[in-house]
Short mmCIF file of C-alpha atoms and ligand atoms in Angstrom, two decimals:
data_model
loop_
_atom_site.label_atom_id
_atom_site.label_comp_id
_atom_site.label_asym_id
_atom_site.label_seq_id
_atom_site.Cartn_x
_atom_site.Cartn_y
_atom_site.Cartn_z
CA MET A 285 -76.66 85.48 -141.93
CA ASN A 286 -79.03 82.97 -143.46
CA ALA A 287 -79.70 79.59 -142.48
CA GLU A 288 -77.12 78.01 -144.96
CA GLN A 289 -74.58 80.67 -144.17
CA LYS A 290 -74.69 79.59 -140.58
CA LEU A 291 -74.46 76.09 -141.11
CA GLY A 292 -71.28 76.61 -143.31
CA PHE A 293 -69.68 78.85 -140.43
CA LEU A 294 -70.57 75.57 -137.97
CA ILE A 295 -69.28 72.98 -139.88
CA ASN A 296 -65.56 75.67 -140.40
CA ASN A 297 -65.26 75.94 -136.66
CA LYS A 298 -62.33 73.84 -136.26
CA GLY A 299 -63.45 73.73 -132.57
CA LEU A 300 -66.57 71.49 -133.39
CA ASP A 301 -66.72 67.81 -132.27
CA ALA A 302 -65.64 65.57 -135.32
CA ASP A 303 -68.64 63.59 -134.45
CA LEU A 304 -70.96 66.53 -134.57
CA LYS A 305 -69.38 67.97 -137.81
CA ARG A 306 -69.60 64.79 -139.60
CA ILE A 307 -73.65 65.01 -138.28
CA ALA A 308 -73.62 68.73 -139.36
CA GLU A 309 -72.32 67.73 -143.09
CA LYS A 310 -74.83 64.86 -143.34
CA VAL A 311 -77.55 67.70 -142.76
CA LYS A 312 -76.04 69.70 -145.69
CA GLU A 313 -75.71 67.18 -147.95
CA GLY A 314 -79.54 66.16 -147.02
CA GLU A 315 -78.26 62.54 -146.16
CA ARG A 316 -80.28 60.76 -143.20
CA ILE A 317 -78.60 60.14 -139.80
CA THR A 318 -78.34 57.40 -137.94
CA PHE A 319 -79.60 56.00 -134.68
CA GLU A 320 -76.11 56.14 -133.11
CA GLU A 321 -76.24 59.87 -134.18
CA GLY A 322 -79.61 60.31 -133.17
CA VAL A 323 -78.33 59.61 -129.72
CA LEU A 324 -75.38 61.38 -129.93
CA LEU A 325 -76.97 64.59 -130.68
CA TYR A 326 -79.22 63.91 -127.53
CA GLU A 327 -75.62 63.87 -125.62
CA LYS A 328 -73.47 66.21 -127.06
CA GLY A 329 -75.64 68.43 -128.86
CA GLU A 330 -75.88 71.78 -127.46
CA LEU A 331 -78.58 74.15 -128.41
CA GLY A 332 -76.92 76.77 -130.48
CA TYR A 333 -75.40 74.05 -132.73
CA LEU A 334 -78.78 71.63 -132.79
CA GLY A 335 -80.74 74.94 -133.56
CA VAL A 336 -78.61 75.81 -136.73
CA LEU A 337 -79.21 72.32 -138.00
CA ALA A 338 -82.44 71.89 -137.33
CA ASN A 339 -83.76 75.53 -138.60
CA TYR A 340 -81.56 74.47 -141.75
CA ILE A 341 -83.33 71.28 -142.45
CA ARG A 342 -87.12 73.68 -141.37
CA GLU A 343 -86.49 76.51 -143.85
CA ARG A 344 -85.25 74.16 -146.91
CA LYS A 345 -89.11 72.62 -146.26
CA HIS A 346 -90.93 75.53 -145.55
CA GLY A 347 -88.89 78.40 -145.57
CA ASP A 348 -90.48 80.96 -142.68
CA HIS A 349 -93.82 79.24 -143.58
CA THR A 350 -95.35 78.99 -139.89
CA TYR A 351 -98.83 76.87 -139.76
CA PHE A 352 -101.81 77.02 -137.57
CA ASN A 353 -105.15 75.71 -138.16
CA ARG A 354 -108.88 76.48 -136.67
CA ASN A 355 -110.11 73.83 -134.87
CA PHE A 356 -111.78 73.03 -131.65
CA HIS A 357 -111.73 70.03 -129.67
CA ILE A 358 -114.32 67.40 -128.41
CA GLU A 359 -113.12 65.43 -125.47
CA PRO A 360 -116.24 63.09 -124.91
CA THR A 361 -115.24 61.31 -122.13
CA ASN A 362 -112.43 62.12 -119.37
CA VAL A 363 -113.07 58.85 -117.47
CA CYS A 364 -110.84 56.21 -118.79
CA VAL A 365 -110.86 52.13 -118.04
CA TYR A 366 -106.72 52.49 -118.05
CA ASP A 367 -103.93 53.69 -115.93
CA CYS A 368 -101.71 55.31 -117.29
CA LYS A 369 -99.41 56.92 -114.34
CA PHE A 370 -98.27 60.51 -116.33
CA CYS A 371 -102.35 60.83 -116.98
CA SER A 372 -104.36 63.45 -115.03
CA TYR A 373 -107.55 61.34 -116.15
CA SER A 374 -106.92 58.04 -115.49
CA ARG A 375 -108.04 57.45 -111.71
CA LEU A 376 -111.21 58.97 -112.80
CA ILE A 377 -112.98 55.86 -113.11
CA LYS A 378 -112.35 54.85 -109.67
CA GLN A 379 -114.59 58.16 -108.65
CA ARG A 380 -116.51 58.50 -111.89
CA GLU A 381 -118.49 61.62 -110.39
CA ASP A 382 -115.99 63.82 -111.19
CA GLY A 383 -115.79 63.30 -114.78
CA TRP A 384 -118.29 63.37 -117.74
CA GLU A 385 -119.06 60.71 -120.15
CA MET A 386 -121.01 62.56 -123.34
CA ASP A 387 -124.08 60.86 -125.26
CA VAL A 388 -123.95 61.55 -128.89
CA ASP A 389 -126.49 64.18 -128.60
CA THR A 390 -124.27 66.37 -126.32
CA MET A 391 -121.56 65.85 -129.28
CA MET A 392 -123.60 67.06 -131.84
CA GLU A 393 -124.31 70.08 -129.63
CA VAL A 394 -120.76 71.61 -129.20
CA VAL A 395 -120.36 70.82 -133.06
CA ARG A 396 -123.85 73.06 -133.57
CA LYS A 397 -121.85 75.46 -131.43
CA TYR A 398 -119.30 75.85 -134.09
CA ASP A 399 -122.05 76.88 -136.82
CA GLY A 400 -120.98 79.81 -138.92
CA GLU A 401 -117.64 79.75 -137.21
CA PRO A 402 -114.76 79.17 -139.67
CA VAL A 403 -113.29 76.44 -138.15
CA THR A 404 -111.88 73.70 -140.23
CA GLU A 405 -111.25 70.56 -137.92
CA VAL A 406 -113.12 68.97 -135.12
CA HIS A 407 -110.35 67.22 -133.06
CA ILE A 408 -112.15 64.38 -130.93
CA THR A 409 -109.71 62.82 -128.04
CA GLY A 410 -110.39 61.75 -124.69
CA GLY A 411 -110.88 58.56 -121.82
CA VAL A 412 -111.90 55.26 -123.06
CA VAL A 413 -115.19 53.73 -121.71
CA PRO A 414 -116.99 50.65 -122.81
CA LYS A 415 -120.29 52.96 -123.27
CA GLN A 416 -118.45 54.95 -126.25
CA ASN A 417 -118.10 51.92 -128.59
CA LEU A 418 -118.29 51.54 -132.20
CA GLU A 419 -121.83 51.76 -132.68
CA PHE A 420 -121.51 55.17 -130.62
CA TYR A 421 -118.98 56.61 -132.96
CA ALA A 422 -120.21 55.59 -135.96
CA GLU A 423 -122.82 57.52 -135.63
CA PHE A 424 -121.28 60.61 -134.18
CA PHE A 425 -119.53 60.34 -137.14
CA LYS A 426 -122.72 60.28 -139.37
CA ARG A 427 -124.62 62.78 -137.96
CA CYS A 428 -121.42 65.22 -137.86
CA LYS A 429 -120.91 64.00 -141.49
CA ALA A 430 -124.71 65.03 -142.31
CA HIS A 431 -124.53 68.16 -140.64
CA ARG A 432 -121.41 69.70 -141.27
CA PRO A 433 -119.87 67.77 -144.12
CA ASP A 434 -117.27 70.04 -145.11
CA LEU A 435 -116.01 69.71 -141.34
CA HIS A 436 -112.72 67.51 -141.19
CA ILE A 437 -113.18 64.65 -138.23
CA LYS A 438 -109.77 64.06 -137.10
CA GLY A 439 -110.59 61.44 -134.67
CA LEU A 440 -109.85 58.97 -131.64
CA THR A 441 -105.80 57.47 -131.36
CA PRO A 442 -105.01 53.67 -131.42
CA VAL A 443 -105.92 53.73 -127.87
CA GLU A 444 -109.67 53.81 -128.21
CA TYR A 445 -109.24 51.89 -131.60
CA TYR A 446 -107.79 49.02 -129.62
CA TYR A 447 -110.47 49.09 -127.70
CA ILE A 448 -113.23 49.18 -129.57
CA PHE A 449 -112.32 46.82 -132.47
CA LYS A 450 -111.26 44.12 -129.89
CA LYS A 451 -114.84 44.41 -128.56
CA ALA A 452 -116.44 44.54 -131.79
CA LYS A 453 -114.68 41.31 -133.08
CA LEU A 454 -113.15 43.57 -136.08
CA SER A 455 -109.85 43.84 -137.40
CA HIS A 456 -107.70 46.74 -137.11
CA TYR A 457 -108.79 46.87 -141.19
CA GLU A 458 -112.16 46.36 -141.11
CA GLY A 459 -112.70 48.89 -137.86
CA LEU A 460 -111.14 51.87 -139.81
CA LYS A 461 -112.79 51.05 -142.95
CA TYR A 462 -116.31 51.12 -141.50
CA LEU A 463 -115.79 54.13 -139.35
CA LYS A 464 -113.87 55.91 -142.56
CA ALA A 465 -117.30 55.51 -144.31
CA CYS A 466 -119.18 56.76 -141.68
CA GLY A 467 -117.17 59.74 -141.89
CA LEU A 468 -114.02 59.46 -140.02
CA ASP A 469 -111.37 61.35 -142.19
CA SER A 470 -108.20 61.28 -139.91
CA MET A 471 -106.24 60.14 -136.75
CA PRO A 472 -104.19 62.35 -134.84
CA GLY A 473 -101.47 61.34 -133.16
CA GLY A 474 -102.13 60.51 -129.50
CA GLY A 475 -101.24 57.52 -127.51
CA ALA A 476 -97.81 56.84 -128.92
CA GLU A 477 -95.97 58.08 -125.58
CA ILE A 478 -92.38 55.82 -125.29
CA PHE A 479 -92.77 52.72 -127.66
CA HIS A 480 -90.21 50.69 -125.73
CA PRO A 481 -91.29 48.40 -123.69
CA GLU A 482 -88.65 49.31 -120.64
CA VAL A 483 -90.73 52.36 -120.05
CA ARG A 484 -94.50 51.46 -121.93
CA GLU A 485 -94.89 48.79 -118.96
CA LYS A 486 -93.62 51.37 -116.39
CA ILE A 487 -95.84 54.25 -117.20
CA ALA A 488 -98.92 52.84 -120.11
CA HIS A 489 -99.00 49.27 -118.80
CA ASP A 490 -102.73 48.34 -119.78
CA LYS A 491 -103.24 49.76 -123.30
CA CYS A 492 -102.44 48.94 -126.42
CA ASN A 493 -98.28 48.40 -127.34
CA ALA A 494 -96.22 49.86 -129.83
CA GLU A 495 -96.66 47.25 -132.55
CA GLN A 496 -100.62 47.66 -131.87
CA TRP A 497 -100.17 51.42 -132.21
CA LEU A 498 -98.15 51.22 -135.28
CA ASP A 499 -100.33 48.69 -136.72
CA ILE A 500 -103.38 50.82 -136.55
CA HIS A 501 -101.57 53.96 -138.07
CA GLU A 502 -100.54 51.44 -140.54
CA GLN A 503 -103.89 50.44 -141.46
CA ALA A 504 -105.04 54.16 -141.97
CA HIS A 505 -102.29 55.10 -144.23
CA LYS A 506 -103.21 51.72 -146.23
CA LEU A 507 -107.00 53.29 -146.14
CA GLY A 508 -105.56 56.69 -147.56
CA MET A 509 -105.76 57.92 -144.71
CA HIS A 510 -103.02 60.81 -143.39
CA THR A 511 -102.15 60.37 -139.53
CA ASN A 512 -99.97 62.09 -136.68
CA ALA A 513 -97.86 60.64 -134.62
CA THR A 514 -96.89 62.19 -130.42
CA MET A 515 -93.94 61.16 -128.14
CA LEU A 516 -94.35 62.06 -124.46
CA TYR A 517 -90.83 62.95 -122.85
CA GLY A 518 -89.19 63.95 -120.20
CA HIS A 519 -89.91 61.90 -117.42
CA ILE A 520 -88.25 58.77 -116.87
CA GLU A 521 -87.04 57.88 -120.48
CA GLU A 522 -83.71 58.13 -121.46
CA PHE A 523 -82.24 59.71 -125.00
CA TRP A 524 -81.81 56.39 -127.02
CA HIS A 525 -85.66 55.64 -125.64
CA ARG A 526 -86.61 58.84 -127.73
CA ILE A 527 -84.18 57.66 -130.60
CA ASP A 528 -86.01 54.51 -130.54
CA HIS A 529 -89.49 56.30 -130.36
CA MET A 530 -88.58 58.32 -133.54
CA ASP A 531 -86.83 55.34 -135.31
CA ARG A 532 -90.06 53.04 -135.14
CA LEU A 533 -91.91 56.08 -136.86
CA ARG A 534 -89.01 56.65 -139.20
CA GLN A 535 -89.42 53.30 -140.27
CA LEU A 536 -92.80 53.09 -140.66
CA GLN A 537 -93.02 56.47 -142.93
CA ASP A 538 -90.91 55.22 -145.05
CA ARG A 539 -93.28 52.37 -145.75
CA THR A 540 -96.21 54.42 -145.85
CA GLY A 541 -95.37 58.04 -146.52
CA GLY A 542 -99.19 58.19 -144.47
CA PHE A 543 -97.49 60.55 -141.18
CA GLN A 544 -97.63 64.40 -141.49
CA THR A 545 -96.61 65.68 -138.47
CA PHE A 546 -94.55 64.91 -135.71
CA ILE A 547 -95.74 66.00 -132.11
CA PRO A 548 -93.40 66.05 -129.04
CA LEU A 549 -95.94 66.09 -125.97
CA LYS A 550 -93.48 67.24 -122.99
CA PHE A 551 -94.80 65.60 -119.38
CA ARG A 552 -96.26 67.57 -117.46
CA ASN A 553 -96.36 66.38 -113.56
CA LYS A 554 -99.62 68.04 -112.04
CA ASP A 555 -102.20 65.74 -110.57
CA ASN A 556 -100.79 62.85 -111.95
CA GLN A 557 -99.36 58.88 -110.64
CA MET A 558 -95.90 60.99 -111.51
CA SER A 559 -95.83 63.97 -109.73
CA ASP A 560 -92.80 63.14 -108.09
CA VAL A 561 -91.04 62.94 -111.62
CA ALA A 562 -89.50 66.72 -112.22
CA GLU A 563 -90.45 68.50 -115.94
CA VAL A 564 -87.60 69.31 -117.98
CA SER A 565 -86.72 73.01 -118.88
CA VAL A 566 -87.32 74.89 -121.49
CA ILE A 567 -83.79 74.22 -123.13
CA GLU A 568 -84.52 70.53 -123.00
CA ASP A 569 -87.54 70.98 -124.92
CA LEU A 570 -85.95 73.14 -127.64
CA ARG A 571 -83.12 70.98 -128.27
CA ASN A 572 -85.90 67.61 -128.17
CA TYR A 573 -87.71 69.16 -131.14
CA ALA A 574 -84.73 70.56 -133.04
CA VAL A 575 -83.41 66.39 -132.51
CA ALA A 576 -86.93 65.30 -133.91
CA ARG A 577 -86.10 67.59 -137.16
CA ILE A 578 -82.95 66.03 -137.30
CA TYR A 579 -83.84 62.48 -137.23
CA LEU A 580 -87.32 62.71 -138.82
CA ASP A 581 -86.31 63.37 -142.30
CA ASN A 582 -89.37 61.91 -144.06
CA PHE A 583 -91.75 63.73 -141.74
CA ALA A 584 -93.14 67.04 -143.54
CA HIS A 585 -93.87 69.01 -140.48
CA ILE A 586 -92.70 69.21 -136.33
CA LYS A 587 -95.63 70.55 -134.58
CA ALA A 588 -95.46 72.43 -131.25
CA TYR A 589 -98.61 72.31 -129.06
CA TRP A 590 -98.59 76.10 -127.83
CA ALA A 591 -101.60 75.42 -125.51
CA MET A 592 -99.34 73.06 -123.46
CA ILE A 593 -95.76 74.64 -123.74
CA SER A 594 -96.86 78.34 -123.61
CA ARG A 595 -96.84 80.75 -126.02
CA ASP A 596 -93.52 81.89 -125.88
CA THR A 597 -91.86 78.40 -126.05
CA ALA A 598 -93.84 78.13 -128.65
CA GLN A 599 -91.97 81.29 -130.63
CA LEU A 600 -88.86 79.88 -129.45
CA SER A 601 -89.39 76.89 -131.25
CA LEU A 602 -89.78 78.12 -134.39
CA ALA A 603 -86.64 78.82 -134.44
CA TYR A 604 -85.73 74.85 -133.51
CA GLY A 605 -87.34 72.71 -136.39
CA VAL A 606 -91.05 73.57 -135.96
CA ASP A 607 -92.93 75.12 -138.72
CA ASP A 608 -96.65 74.26 -137.18
CA ILE A 609 -98.06 75.81 -133.87
CA ASP A 610 -101.82 73.97 -134.09
CA GLY A 611 -103.77 76.62 -132.70
CA THR A 612 -107.28 77.18 -131.83
CA LEU A 613 -109.71 79.67 -131.78
CA ASP A 614 -110.87 78.20 -128.38
CA ASP A 615 -108.92 75.47 -127.14
CA THR A 616 -111.50 72.62 -125.32
CA THR A 617 -109.38 70.52 -124.34
CA LYS A 618 -109.07 69.95 -120.63
CA ILE A 619 -106.24 67.11 -120.60
CA TYR A 620 -102.89 69.40 -120.60
CA SER A 621 -104.64 71.98 -117.82
CA MET A 622 -105.40 69.47 -115.82
CA ALA A 623 -101.56 68.22 -116.04
CA GLY A 624 -100.48 71.67 -115.34
CA ALA A 625 -99.87 73.08 -118.48
CA GLU A 626 -99.00 76.94 -118.59
CA GLU A 627 -101.97 78.04 -120.51
CA GLN A 628 -105.05 77.17 -117.92
CA ASN A 629 -107.33 78.85 -120.29
CA PRO A 630 -105.78 78.12 -123.61
CA VAL A 631 -107.60 80.88 -126.05
CA MET A 632 -106.31 82.42 -129.10
CA THR A 633 -107.84 84.67 -131.65
CA THR A 634 -106.74 84.34 -135.22
CA LYS A 635 -104.91 87.69 -134.71
CA GLU A 636 -103.11 86.84 -131.74
CA LEU A 637 -101.52 83.89 -133.64
CA VAL A 638 -100.85 85.46 -136.50
CA GLU A 639 -98.62 88.14 -134.13
CA LEU A 640 -97.23 85.79 -132.24
CA ILE A 641 -96.04 84.35 -135.77
CA ARG A 642 -94.88 87.46 -137.18
CA HIS A 643 -93.26 88.47 -134.01
CA VAL A 644 -90.39 86.08 -134.18
CA GLY A 645 -90.01 87.09 -138.08
CA ARG A 646 -92.37 84.17 -139.86
CA HIS A 647 -94.78 84.13 -142.06
CA PRO A 648 -98.11 82.72 -140.34
CA VAL A 649 -100.42 80.29 -143.14
CA GLU A 650 -104.23 79.34 -141.64
CA ARG A 651 -103.90 75.95 -143.26
CA ASP A 652 -106.57 72.83 -143.11
CA THR A 653 -105.87 69.28 -141.10
CA LEU A 654 -104.03 68.25 -144.88
CA TYR A 655 -101.91 71.33 -145.37
CA HIS A 656 -104.19 73.21 -147.92
CA VAL A 657 -103.76 76.64 -147.49
CA VAL A 658 -106.87 78.04 -146.52
CA THR A 659 -105.68 81.69 -145.86
CA ASP A 660 -102.20 83.49 -146.51
CA TYR A 661 -101.30 85.80 -143.72
CA LYS A 662 -98.18 87.09 -145.10
CA ASP A 663 -99.58 90.94 -146.06
CA VAL A 664 -103.01 90.61 -144.56
CA VAL A 665 -103.36 93.77 -142.06
CA PHE A 666 -105.56 93.37 -138.93
CA GLU A 667 -107.05 96.62 -137.38
CA GLU A 668 -104.62 98.27 -134.60
CA GLU A 669 -102.02 96.17 -136.49
CA HIS A 670 -99.12 96.29 -133.54
CA ALA A 671 -95.47 96.95 -135.25
CA PRO A 672 -93.89 93.47 -135.75
CA LYS A 673 -90.80 92.84 -133.72
CA TYR A 674 -88.11 90.50 -134.52
CA TYR A 675 -85.82 88.08 -132.50
CA ALA A 676 -82.67 86.62 -133.59
CA LEU A 677 -82.34 83.19 -134.62
CA PRO A 678 -79.90 81.12 -133.29
CA VAL A 679 -76.52 82.46 -133.60
CA VAL A 680 -73.55 79.70 -133.79
CA ASN A 681 -71.14 79.82 -131.04
O1 V47 B 30 -101.22 60.65 -125.78
C1 V47 B 30 -101.85 63.23 -121.22
C2 V47 B 30 -100.72 62.88 -123.88
C3 V47 B 30 -101.79 62.97 -125.37
C4 V47 B 30 -100.29 63.85 -119.98
O2 V47 B 30 -102.36 65.11 -133.78
C5 V47 B 30 -99.66 64.24 -121.49
O3 V47 B 30 -102.93 67.33 -133.90
C6 V47 B 30 -98.11 65.99 -121.21
O4 V47 B 30 -101.87 63.39 -128.79
N1 V47 B 30 -98.36 65.77 -119.87
C7 V47 B 30 -103.02 63.20 -126.31
N2 V47 B 30 -99.04 65.27 -121.96
C8 V47 B 30 -103.06 64.63 -127.07
C9 V47 B 30 -102.68 64.54 -128.36
C10 V47 B 30 -102.16 65.45 -129.27
C11 V47 B 30 -102.58 66.87 -128.93
C12 V47 B 30 -102.45 68.08 -129.66
C13 V47 B 30 -102.36 67.74 -131.27
C14 V47 B 30 -102.54 66.44 -131.59
C15 V47 B 30 -102.66 65.51 -132.44
C16 V47 B 30 -102.44 65.05 -130.66
O5 V47 B 30 -101.84 63.83 -124.22
C17 V47 B 30 -101.33 61.64 -124.26
C18 V47 B 30 -100.82 61.77 -123.54
O6 V47 B 30 -98.85 61.78 -124.52
N3 V47 B 30 -100.78 63.52 -122.54
N4 V47 B 30 -101.15 63.00 -119.73
C19 V47 B 30 -99.23 64.62 -119.13
N5 V47 B 30 -98.95 64.75 -118.06
FE1 SF4 B 31 -107.10 57.18 -120.60
FE2 SF4 B 31 -105.50 57.94 -122.26
FE3 SF4 B 31 -105.18 58.82 -120.08
FE4 SF4 B 31 -104.17 56.43 -120.65
S1 SF4 B 31 -103.16 58.55 -121.49
S2 SF4 B 31 -105.25 57.24 -118.70
S3 SF4 B 31 -105.51 56.04 -122.65
S4 SF4 B 31 -106.99 59.12 -120.91
#
């Protein structure tokens, strides 16, 4: 059965709850679901049901195409002035000797390490410290572009920008315009956490709030930049907080169209101030990807960050709405391994990544940051290639 037949079969199932049937019909017709229906999906939607709906949307948008890109990370510092309770970096401002703060020369050394490598993007993210201010990033972006003009700079989040622009007495628009002129190309999705103040004040009380986060993305979109959005889920939030979060993103996307990808980030509880909060199950991870795919009808892509959730869950997620698994040759970020991610040394070669996608019957495509195709791996044969194993997609029960 293909995705459409599975959805039809589900809708015709006499035992299906009336609310869930209505939502399934809306999905079939390509209609947007409401806030209340989003909450209802979390409350009543079983994994099999959610998978059928999310996979139908995923295949309508992308077929079997599954994207990854070759990037590397720079974490300019792991020290941070803020005190997010879930973050394994936050306490380090009090213990600076455990931390690092790079200067521009050191960051350029990291960039030069990838000279001649087929990477298309540098993703810059980390903590917030006073020294890494507007001038610091302006100089780095200029030097990085001068050294390697084709390397896409996906840099910093509204958390850093809010702090930096406030100190430089610039509006969000002016600050971003200046940094864009220095070489900034786009913005990753971090710092969003959970927008609703009821949760945000408990887990991330002293950094930019939801309105400031959203405004910085809106200004970036006005400047023609594309950006991503994340959601840190699976801690103290309730289902409606997740829908509230996605709803704010959906509204901004209706106005600007500047978001490319939504990335749910699973809360990991190692070595942070929320270590007493249990992590959610893989089932909940998959349900969450699926609800995101169904709710965010105006987002092109849903990404699972394999370095965070393990390769197996990343493979499974491709049947629950996900069409992008990030993908790095050499994942140089520490934020997740410090927080307890399965992948303590997250390194995957292109061949491994392509095989991981093929093994679940999908079609691997290397993309650049803006989703232009770099290499279509459909018919590419690697040396010593293993025969692909196909796993079944979700079954309607
Ligand atoms: O905002 C911090 C998260 C984010 C923990 O745009 C944690 O392509 C789980 O946003 N458990 C930064 N998550 C990383 C990020 C990102 C990652 C990959 C791709 C993209 C993209 C963006 O990391 C932070 C925060 O939500 N984080 N601590 C933790 N204990
Ligand atoms: Fe700082 Fe970001 Fe960690 Fe918050 S999540 S403490 S802003 S590094």
